[in-house]
Short mmCIF file of C-alpha atoms in Angstrom, two decimals:
data_model
loop_
_atom_site.label_atom_id
_atom_site.label_comp_id
_atom_site.label_asym_id
_atom_site.label_seq_id
_atom_site.Cartn_x
_atom_site.Cartn_y
_atom_site.Cartn_z
CA MET A 1231 -48.37 17.52 -55.56
CA ASN A 1232 -46.78 19.49 -58.35
CA SER A 1233 -45.97 16.93 -60.98
CA HIS A 1234 -43.49 19.20 -62.76
CA VAL A 1235 -41.24 19.75 -59.74
CA SER A 1236 -37.71 18.63 -60.51
CA VAL A 1237 -36.60 15.70 -58.35
CA LEU A 1238 -33.57 16.23 -56.04
CA LEU A 1239 -33.29 19.77 -57.36
CA GLU A 1240 -31.23 21.33 -54.55
CA GLU A 1241 -29.18 18.23 -54.04
CA SER A 1242 -28.16 17.97 -57.73
CA LEU A 1243 -27.23 21.60 -57.94
CA ALA A 1244 -25.11 21.36 -54.87
CA ALA A 1245 -23.52 18.23 -56.30
CA LEU A 1246 -22.41 20.03 -59.48
CA ALA A 1247 -20.62 22.67 -57.48
CA ILE A 1248 -21.42 25.23 -60.26
CA ARG A 1249 -18.77 27.74 -61.22
CA PRO A 1250 -20.32 31.02 -62.63
CA SER A 1251 -17.90 30.97 -65.62
CA GLY A 1252 -18.23 27.21 -66.20
CA ILE A 1253 -19.54 25.21 -69.17
CA TYR A 1254 -22.40 22.81 -68.17
CA VAL A 1255 -24.63 20.25 -69.78
CA ASP A 1256 -28.11 19.26 -68.83
CA GLY A 1257 -28.47 15.95 -70.71
CA THR A 1258 -32.17 15.61 -69.90
CA LEU A 1259 -33.80 19.05 -70.31
CA GLY A 1260 -37.50 17.92 -69.74
CA ARG A 1261 -39.42 20.96 -68.80
CA GLY A 1262 -36.34 22.96 -67.78
CA GLY A 1263 -36.44 22.87 -64.00
CA HIS A 1264 -32.76 21.87 -63.49
CA SER A 1265 -31.65 23.92 -66.48
CA LEU A 1266 -33.25 27.14 -65.19
CA ARG A 1267 -31.48 26.84 -61.88
CA ILE A 1268 -28.11 25.95 -63.42
CA ALA A 1269 -28.23 28.80 -65.90
CA SER A 1270 -29.37 31.18 -63.15
CA GLN A 1271 -26.06 30.58 -61.41
CA LEU A 1272 -23.95 31.34 -64.50
CA THR A 1273 -22.43 34.78 -65.22
CA ASP A 1274 -20.23 34.39 -68.36
CA GLY A 1275 -20.60 30.66 -68.34
CA HIS A 1276 -22.89 28.61 -70.68
CA LEU A 1277 -25.37 25.68 -70.40
CA TYR A 1278 -26.06 23.17 -73.26
CA ALA A 1279 -29.35 21.33 -72.73
CA PHE A 1280 -30.34 18.17 -74.55
CA ASP A 1281 -33.71 16.50 -75.15
CA LEU A 1282 -35.08 13.95 -77.60
CA ASP A 1283 -38.58 15.43 -77.22
CA GLN A 1284 -39.11 18.46 -79.46
CA GLN A 1285 -42.17 19.34 -77.39
CA ALA A 1286 -39.93 19.59 -74.30
CA ILE A 1287 -37.51 21.82 -76.19
CA GLU A 1288 -40.29 24.21 -77.29
CA GLU A 1289 -41.98 24.41 -73.85
CA SER A 1290 -38.59 24.82 -72.04
CA ALA A 1291 -37.51 27.65 -74.34
CA LEU A 1292 -40.40 29.69 -72.95
CA ARG A 1293 -39.53 28.82 -69.31
CA LEU A 1294 -35.82 29.55 -69.99
CA GLN A 1295 -36.39 32.91 -71.66
CA PRO A 1296 -34.90 34.99 -68.77
CA VAL A 1297 -31.58 33.07 -69.08
CA MET A 1298 -31.54 32.17 -72.81
CA ASP A 1299 -28.32 34.38 -73.40
CA ARG A 1300 -26.59 31.64 -71.38
CA VAL A 1301 -28.44 28.55 -72.83
CA THR A 1302 -28.21 26.46 -76.11
CA LEU A 1303 -30.98 24.02 -76.58
CA ILE A 1304 -30.15 20.88 -78.59
CA HIS A 1305 -32.72 18.40 -80.02
CA ALA A 1306 -30.56 15.26 -79.60
CA ASN A 1307 -29.88 12.32 -77.28
CA PHE A 1308 -27.30 12.97 -74.54
CA ALA A 1309 -25.68 9.83 -75.72
CA ASP A 1310 -24.36 11.98 -78.61
CA ALA A 1311 -23.20 14.77 -76.42
CA GLN A 1312 -19.56 14.65 -77.34
CA GLN A 1313 -20.23 14.98 -81.09
CA GLN A 1314 -22.92 17.59 -80.67
CA LEU A 1315 -20.70 19.75 -78.37
CA GLN A 1316 -17.63 19.47 -80.61
CA GLN A 1317 -19.73 20.75 -83.52
CA ARG A 1318 -20.36 23.86 -81.37
CA GLY A 1319 -16.69 24.21 -80.55
CA VAL A 1320 -16.85 22.69 -77.03
CA GLU A 1321 -14.14 20.21 -76.14
CA ALA A 1322 -14.51 20.07 -72.33
CA ILE A 1323 -17.08 20.91 -69.70
CA ASP A 1324 -17.23 21.69 -66.04
CA GLY A 1325 -20.23 19.51 -65.19
CA MET A 1326 -23.17 17.44 -66.51
CA LEU A 1327 -26.48 16.41 -65.07
CA LEU A 1328 -28.59 13.48 -66.12
CA ASP A 1329 -32.10 13.08 -64.74
CA LEU A 1330 -33.09 9.77 -66.27
CA GLY A 1331 -36.23 8.17 -67.38
CA VAL A 1332 -39.46 9.58 -68.68
CA SER A 1333 -40.39 13.16 -67.54
CA SER A 1334 -43.51 13.88 -65.63
CA PRO A 1335 -45.20 15.82 -68.49
CA GLN A 1336 -44.66 12.84 -70.74
CA PHE A 1337 -46.38 10.62 -68.24
CA ASP A 1338 -49.16 13.12 -67.73
CA ASP A 1339 -49.88 13.51 -71.46
CA GLY A 1340 -52.11 10.57 -71.85
CA GLN A 1341 -51.78 10.66 -75.64
CA ARG A 1342 -48.10 9.76 -75.43
CA GLY A 1343 -48.90 6.21 -74.43
CA PHE A 1344 -46.37 6.06 -71.59
CA SER A 1345 -48.87 5.43 -68.79
CA TYR A 1346 -50.96 2.42 -67.98
CA ARG A 1347 -53.43 4.77 -66.29
CA SER A 1348 -54.52 6.61 -69.47
CA ASP A 1349 -56.07 5.03 -72.55
CA ALA A 1350 -54.10 5.94 -75.67
CA ARG A 1351 -52.40 4.37 -78.75
CA LEU A 1352 -49.28 2.43 -77.68
CA ASP A 1353 -46.44 4.83 -78.45
CA MET A 1354 -43.91 5.57 -75.67
CA ARG A 1355 -41.48 7.33 -78.10
CA MET A 1356 -39.57 10.23 -76.45
CA ASN A 1357 -38.44 11.25 -79.97
CA GLN A 1358 -41.65 11.51 -81.97
CA GLU A 1359 -39.53 11.44 -85.15
CA GLN A 1360 -38.35 7.86 -84.73
CA GLU A 1361 -40.15 4.89 -86.32
CA LEU A 1362 -39.97 2.28 -83.62
CA SER A 1363 -42.87 2.54 -80.99
CA ALA A 1364 -44.31 0.40 -78.31
CA TRP A 1365 -47.14 -0.61 -80.80
CA THR A 1366 -44.44 -2.01 -83.21
CA LEU A 1367 -42.82 -4.14 -80.43
CA VAL A 1368 -46.11 -5.40 -79.00
CA ASN A 1369 -47.64 -6.34 -82.39
CA GLU A 1370 -44.56 -7.30 -84.43
CA ALA A 1371 -41.71 -8.56 -82.24
CA ASP A 1372 -41.57 -12.37 -81.95
CA GLU A 1373 -42.37 -14.10 -78.67
CA VAL A 1374 -38.68 -14.67 -77.79
CA ARG A 1375 -37.91 -10.96 -78.26
CA LEU A 1376 -40.83 -9.88 -76.22
CA ARG A 1377 -39.87 -12.25 -73.47
CA GLU A 1378 -36.25 -10.91 -73.36
CA ILE A 1379 -37.57 -7.29 -73.25
CA LEU A 1380 -39.91 -7.96 -70.39
CA TRP A 1381 -37.25 -9.89 -68.42
CA ASN A 1382 -34.22 -7.78 -69.12
CA TYR A 1383 -35.78 -4.35 -69.05
CA GLY A 1384 -38.70 -4.83 -66.67
CA GLU A 1385 -37.33 -7.66 -64.44
CA GLU A 1386 -40.80 -9.11 -64.91
CA PRO A 1387 -40.99 -12.59 -63.29
CA TYR A 1388 -43.89 -13.56 -65.55
CA ALA A 1389 -42.19 -12.51 -68.75
CA ARG A 1390 -42.71 -15.78 -70.42
CA VAL A 1391 -46.37 -15.97 -69.59
CA LEU A 1392 -46.95 -12.31 -70.65
CA ALA A 1393 -45.10 -12.65 -74.00
CA ALA A 1394 -47.12 -15.75 -74.86
CA ALA A 1395 -50.43 -14.03 -73.94
CA ILE A 1396 -49.55 -10.94 -76.07
CA VAL A 1397 -48.80 -13.15 -79.09
CA ARG A 1398 -52.08 -15.07 -78.66
CA ARG A 1399 -54.05 -11.86 -78.42
CA ARG A 1400 -52.51 -10.12 -81.42
CA GLN A 1401 -53.17 -13.14 -83.57
CA LYS A 1402 -56.82 -12.41 -83.20
CA GLN A 1403 -56.60 -8.60 -83.37
CA PRO A 1404 -53.96 -5.92 -83.02
CA ILE A 1405 -53.17 -4.65 -79.52
CA ASP A 1406 -53.54 -0.90 -80.36
CA THR A 1407 -53.96 0.85 -77.00
CA THR A 1408 -52.55 1.01 -73.56
CA PHE A 1409 -55.72 -0.30 -71.91
CA GLN A 1410 -55.91 -3.19 -74.33
CA LEU A 1411 -52.42 -4.15 -73.27
CA VAL A 1412 -53.29 -3.76 -69.61
CA GLU A 1413 -56.25 -6.12 -70.19
CA VAL A 1414 -54.04 -8.70 -71.70
CA ILE A 1415 -51.65 -8.49 -68.71
CA ARG A 1416 -54.48 -8.78 -66.13
CA GLU A 1417 -56.04 -11.74 -67.83
CA ALA A 1418 -52.59 -13.54 -68.11
CA LEU A 1419 -51.31 -13.06 -64.57
CA PRO A 1420 -52.32 -15.41 -61.73
CA ALA A 1421 -54.68 -14.06 -59.02
CA ARG A 1422 -51.88 -14.10 -56.39
CA GLN A 1423 -49.84 -11.73 -58.50
CA LEU A 1424 -52.82 -9.36 -59.23
CA SER A 1425 -53.39 -9.09 -55.46
CA LYS A 1426 -49.89 -7.70 -54.79
CA LYS A 1427 -49.40 -4.06 -54.18
CA GLY A 1428 -48.71 -1.95 -57.25
CA HIS A 1429 -50.12 -1.92 -60.78
CA PRO A 1430 -49.66 -5.31 -62.55
CA ALA A 1431 -48.63 -3.56 -65.86
CA LYS A 1432 -45.93 -1.40 -64.31
CA GLN A 1433 -42.95 -3.75 -65.24
CA THR A 1434 -44.16 -4.43 -68.64
CA PHE A 1435 -44.68 -0.63 -69.50
CA GLN A 1436 -41.27 0.09 -68.09
CA ALA A 1437 -39.66 -2.67 -70.19
CA LEU A 1438 -41.33 -1.53 -73.37
CA ARG A 1439 -40.40 2.11 -72.78
CA ILE A 1440 -36.71 1.34 -72.14
CA ALA A 1441 -36.70 -0.91 -75.29
CA VAL A 1442 -38.51 1.70 -77.52
CA ASN A 1443 -36.04 4.53 -76.55
CA GLY A 1444 -32.95 2.50 -76.10
CA GLU A 1445 -32.47 4.02 -72.67
CA LEU A 1446 -29.95 1.63 -71.19
CA ASP A 1447 -27.60 1.67 -74.28
CA ALA A 1448 -27.89 5.46 -74.38
CA LEU A 1449 -27.05 5.71 -70.67
CA GLN A 1450 -23.87 3.55 -71.03
CA GLN A 1451 -22.79 5.58 -73.98
CA GLY A 1452 -23.69 8.90 -72.40
CA LEU A 1453 -21.76 8.19 -69.21
CA LYS A 1454 -18.60 7.42 -71.20
CA GLN A 1455 -18.96 10.62 -73.17
CA ALA A 1456 -19.63 12.72 -70.16
CA MET A 1457 -16.55 11.33 -68.42
CA ASN A 1458 -14.44 12.12 -71.57
CA LEU A 1459 -15.65 15.59 -71.58
CA LEU A 1460 -15.16 16.57 -67.92
CA LYS A 1461 -12.37 19.02 -67.01
CA PRO A 1462 -10.31 18.53 -63.80
CA GLN A 1463 -12.71 18.97 -60.88
CA GLY A 1464 -15.54 18.72 -63.29
CA ARG A 1465 -18.60 16.60 -62.03
CA LEU A 1466 -21.11 14.20 -63.40
CA ALA A 1467 -24.32 13.99 -61.42
CA VAL A 1468 -26.90 11.25 -62.33
CA ILE A 1469 -30.36 10.76 -60.99
CA THR A 1470 -31.81 7.31 -61.51
CA PHE A 1471 -35.31 5.88 -60.86
CA HIS A 1472 -35.02 2.11 -61.05
CA SER A 1473 -32.58 -0.67 -60.30
CA LEU A 1474 -31.38 -1.21 -63.80
CA GLU A 1475 -30.29 2.45 -64.37
CA ASP A 1476 -28.81 2.68 -60.85
CA ARG A 1477 -26.79 -0.57 -61.29
CA ILE A 1478 -25.27 0.73 -64.48
CA VAL A 1479 -24.37 4.13 -62.96
CA LYS A 1480 -23.07 2.58 -59.78
CA ASN A 1481 -20.77 0.09 -61.49
CA CYS A 1482 -19.55 2.72 -64.02
CA PHE A 1483 -18.64 5.09 -61.23
CA ARG A 1484 -17.08 2.38 -59.11
CA ASP A 1485 -14.84 1.22 -61.98
CA ALA A 1486 -13.79 4.74 -62.97
CA SER A 1487 -12.79 5.61 -59.51
CA SER A 1488 -10.87 2.43 -58.54
CA VAL A 1489 -7.26 1.46 -59.02
CA ALA A 1490 -6.76 -0.85 -61.96
CA LYS A 1491 -6.47 -4.45 -60.96
CA VAL A 1492 -3.05 -6.05 -61.40
CA ASP A 1493 -1.50 -9.40 -60.64
CA ARG A 1494 -0.58 -9.20 -56.95
CA ARG A 1495 2.39 -11.42 -57.58
CA LEU A 1496 4.08 -8.59 -59.57
CA PRO A 1497 6.62 -6.52 -57.35
CA LEU A 1498 5.03 -3.11 -58.13
CA ARG A 1499 5.40 -0.08 -55.98
CA PRO A 1500 2.28 1.98 -55.25
CA ASP A 1501 3.47 4.76 -57.59
CA GLN A 1502 3.65 2.21 -60.40
CA LEU A 1503 -0.01 1.37 -60.21
CA THR A 1504 -2.33 3.08 -62.67
CA GLN A 1505 -4.29 5.63 -60.61
CA PRO A 1506 -7.95 6.31 -61.29
CA GLN A 1507 -8.85 9.56 -63.11
CA PHE A 1508 -11.98 9.98 -61.06
CA ARG A 1509 -13.17 9.96 -57.54
CA LEU A 1510 -16.58 9.16 -56.00
CA ILE A 1511 -18.27 12.13 -54.34
CA THR A 1512 -21.13 9.90 -53.15
CA ARG A 1513 -20.02 6.54 -51.55
CA LYS A 1514 -23.78 5.96 -51.13
CA PRO A 1515 -26.47 7.53 -53.31
CA ILE A 1516 -28.13 10.77 -52.15
CA LEU A 1517 -31.88 10.17 -51.49
CA PRO A 1518 -34.86 12.61 -51.32
CA GLY A 1519 -35.55 14.11 -47.92
CA GLU A 1520 -38.80 13.63 -46.03
CA ARG A 1521 -40.31 16.81 -47.24
CA GLU A 1522 -39.71 15.99 -50.89
CA LEU A 1523 -40.98 12.51 -50.36
CA LYS A 1524 -44.28 13.86 -48.97
CA GLU A 1525 -44.66 16.65 -51.68
CA ASN A 1526 -43.55 14.70 -54.80
CA ASN A 1527 -44.60 11.03 -55.00
CA ARG A 1528 -42.39 10.52 -58.02
CA SER A 1529 -39.30 11.13 -56.03
CA HIS A 1530 -39.66 7.89 -53.95
CA SER A 1531 -37.33 5.75 -56.14
CA ALA A 1532 -34.89 8.57 -57.01
CA LYS A 1533 -31.12 8.12 -56.26
CA LEU A 1534 -28.39 10.68 -57.05
CA ARG A 1535 -24.78 9.55 -57.61
CA VAL A 1536 -21.90 11.95 -58.31
CA LEU A 1537 -18.42 11.48 -59.85
CA GLU A 1538 -15.59 14.09 -60.17
CA ARG A 1539 -12.65 14.07 -62.47
CA MET A 1540 -9.26 14.50 -60.76
CA GLY A 1541 -6.32 16.42 -62.13
CA ASP A 1542 -5.68 15.60 -65.76
CA GLU A 1543 -3.67 17.87 -67.98
CA HIS A 1544 -5.33 16.42 -71.16
CA HIS A 1545 -8.62 17.69 -70.26
CA GLY A 1546 -7.56 21.13 -68.93
CA GLN A 1547 -8.30 23.00 -72.20
CA ASP A 1548 -10.66 25.91 -72.56
CA SER A 1549 -14.06 25.57 -74.13
CA LYS A 1550 -15.61 27.87 -76.52
CA LYS A 1551 -19.29 28.60 -76.25
CA GLU A 1552 -22.00 29.38 -78.67
CA LYS A 1553 -24.91 31.47 -77.39
CA LYS A 1554 -27.98 30.54 -79.46
CA THR A 1555 -30.88 28.19 -79.48
CA GLU A 1556 -30.61 25.13 -81.81
CA ASN A 1557 -33.73 22.96 -82.23
#
């Protein structure tokens, strides 16, 4: 298995319905797999690619060298896309792709502290310049806050037990590394839970990572900004990897593509109802095919949802483009 293969690559490209002269955004550059394919389909169009990870920016710049005349790299969160693009003279876009969660290289780099399978200092920061890390949360957050993180972001049924165990352990000595945290989790969970399929630390690590990087708040903000930016017939394609992300995207897309609710007792004609500005391209999420599932284990939980802006004169303006790399 190639761990750097972009998940749902062909499906997401098809979903964007790329126009060669269009303005596109890859909100999650990673190692540039999606960006390379998008930019390769552009002629006089342009791609703006975002990532919080400076290492990802630097490595992708090399991979994207053949198409860099059509690409601008931006070291920022896609949640700030509207402001970042406006600073570059871009008011509207033809499409945006979000491939959520942590990238394969981040997981594979044991020193980043994302994985419970590699021993490293607790970190999990996508943006290495920010102060808050997994170490800070594990060693300094109070027990109530830890419990809320594990329950809300990891849907961990033993959140209360694990939060208490973490606090007890750190009172004796700091929990510095991923394996030390795994040890705390293994000792705290009952035998029946440890015997279940899957790693016992999976949900705790997911929860801490989401909390450290503010992923769900960024997603909600990023979806709104992407929808504001879309031109008529512009599309937003989002790949999620766990139920929390998918629920947010599903509900956001459903609300945006539904007729506004009104009091049924009001005598309104259909043309008096506020019509949605968007339509769902995917009633049900697009899932990886059998071949991808066999070749890329990390595709198993992936879901692709797509939304399209309908006709809207307000968003029909032309965008400028700036062809340079900004790190």
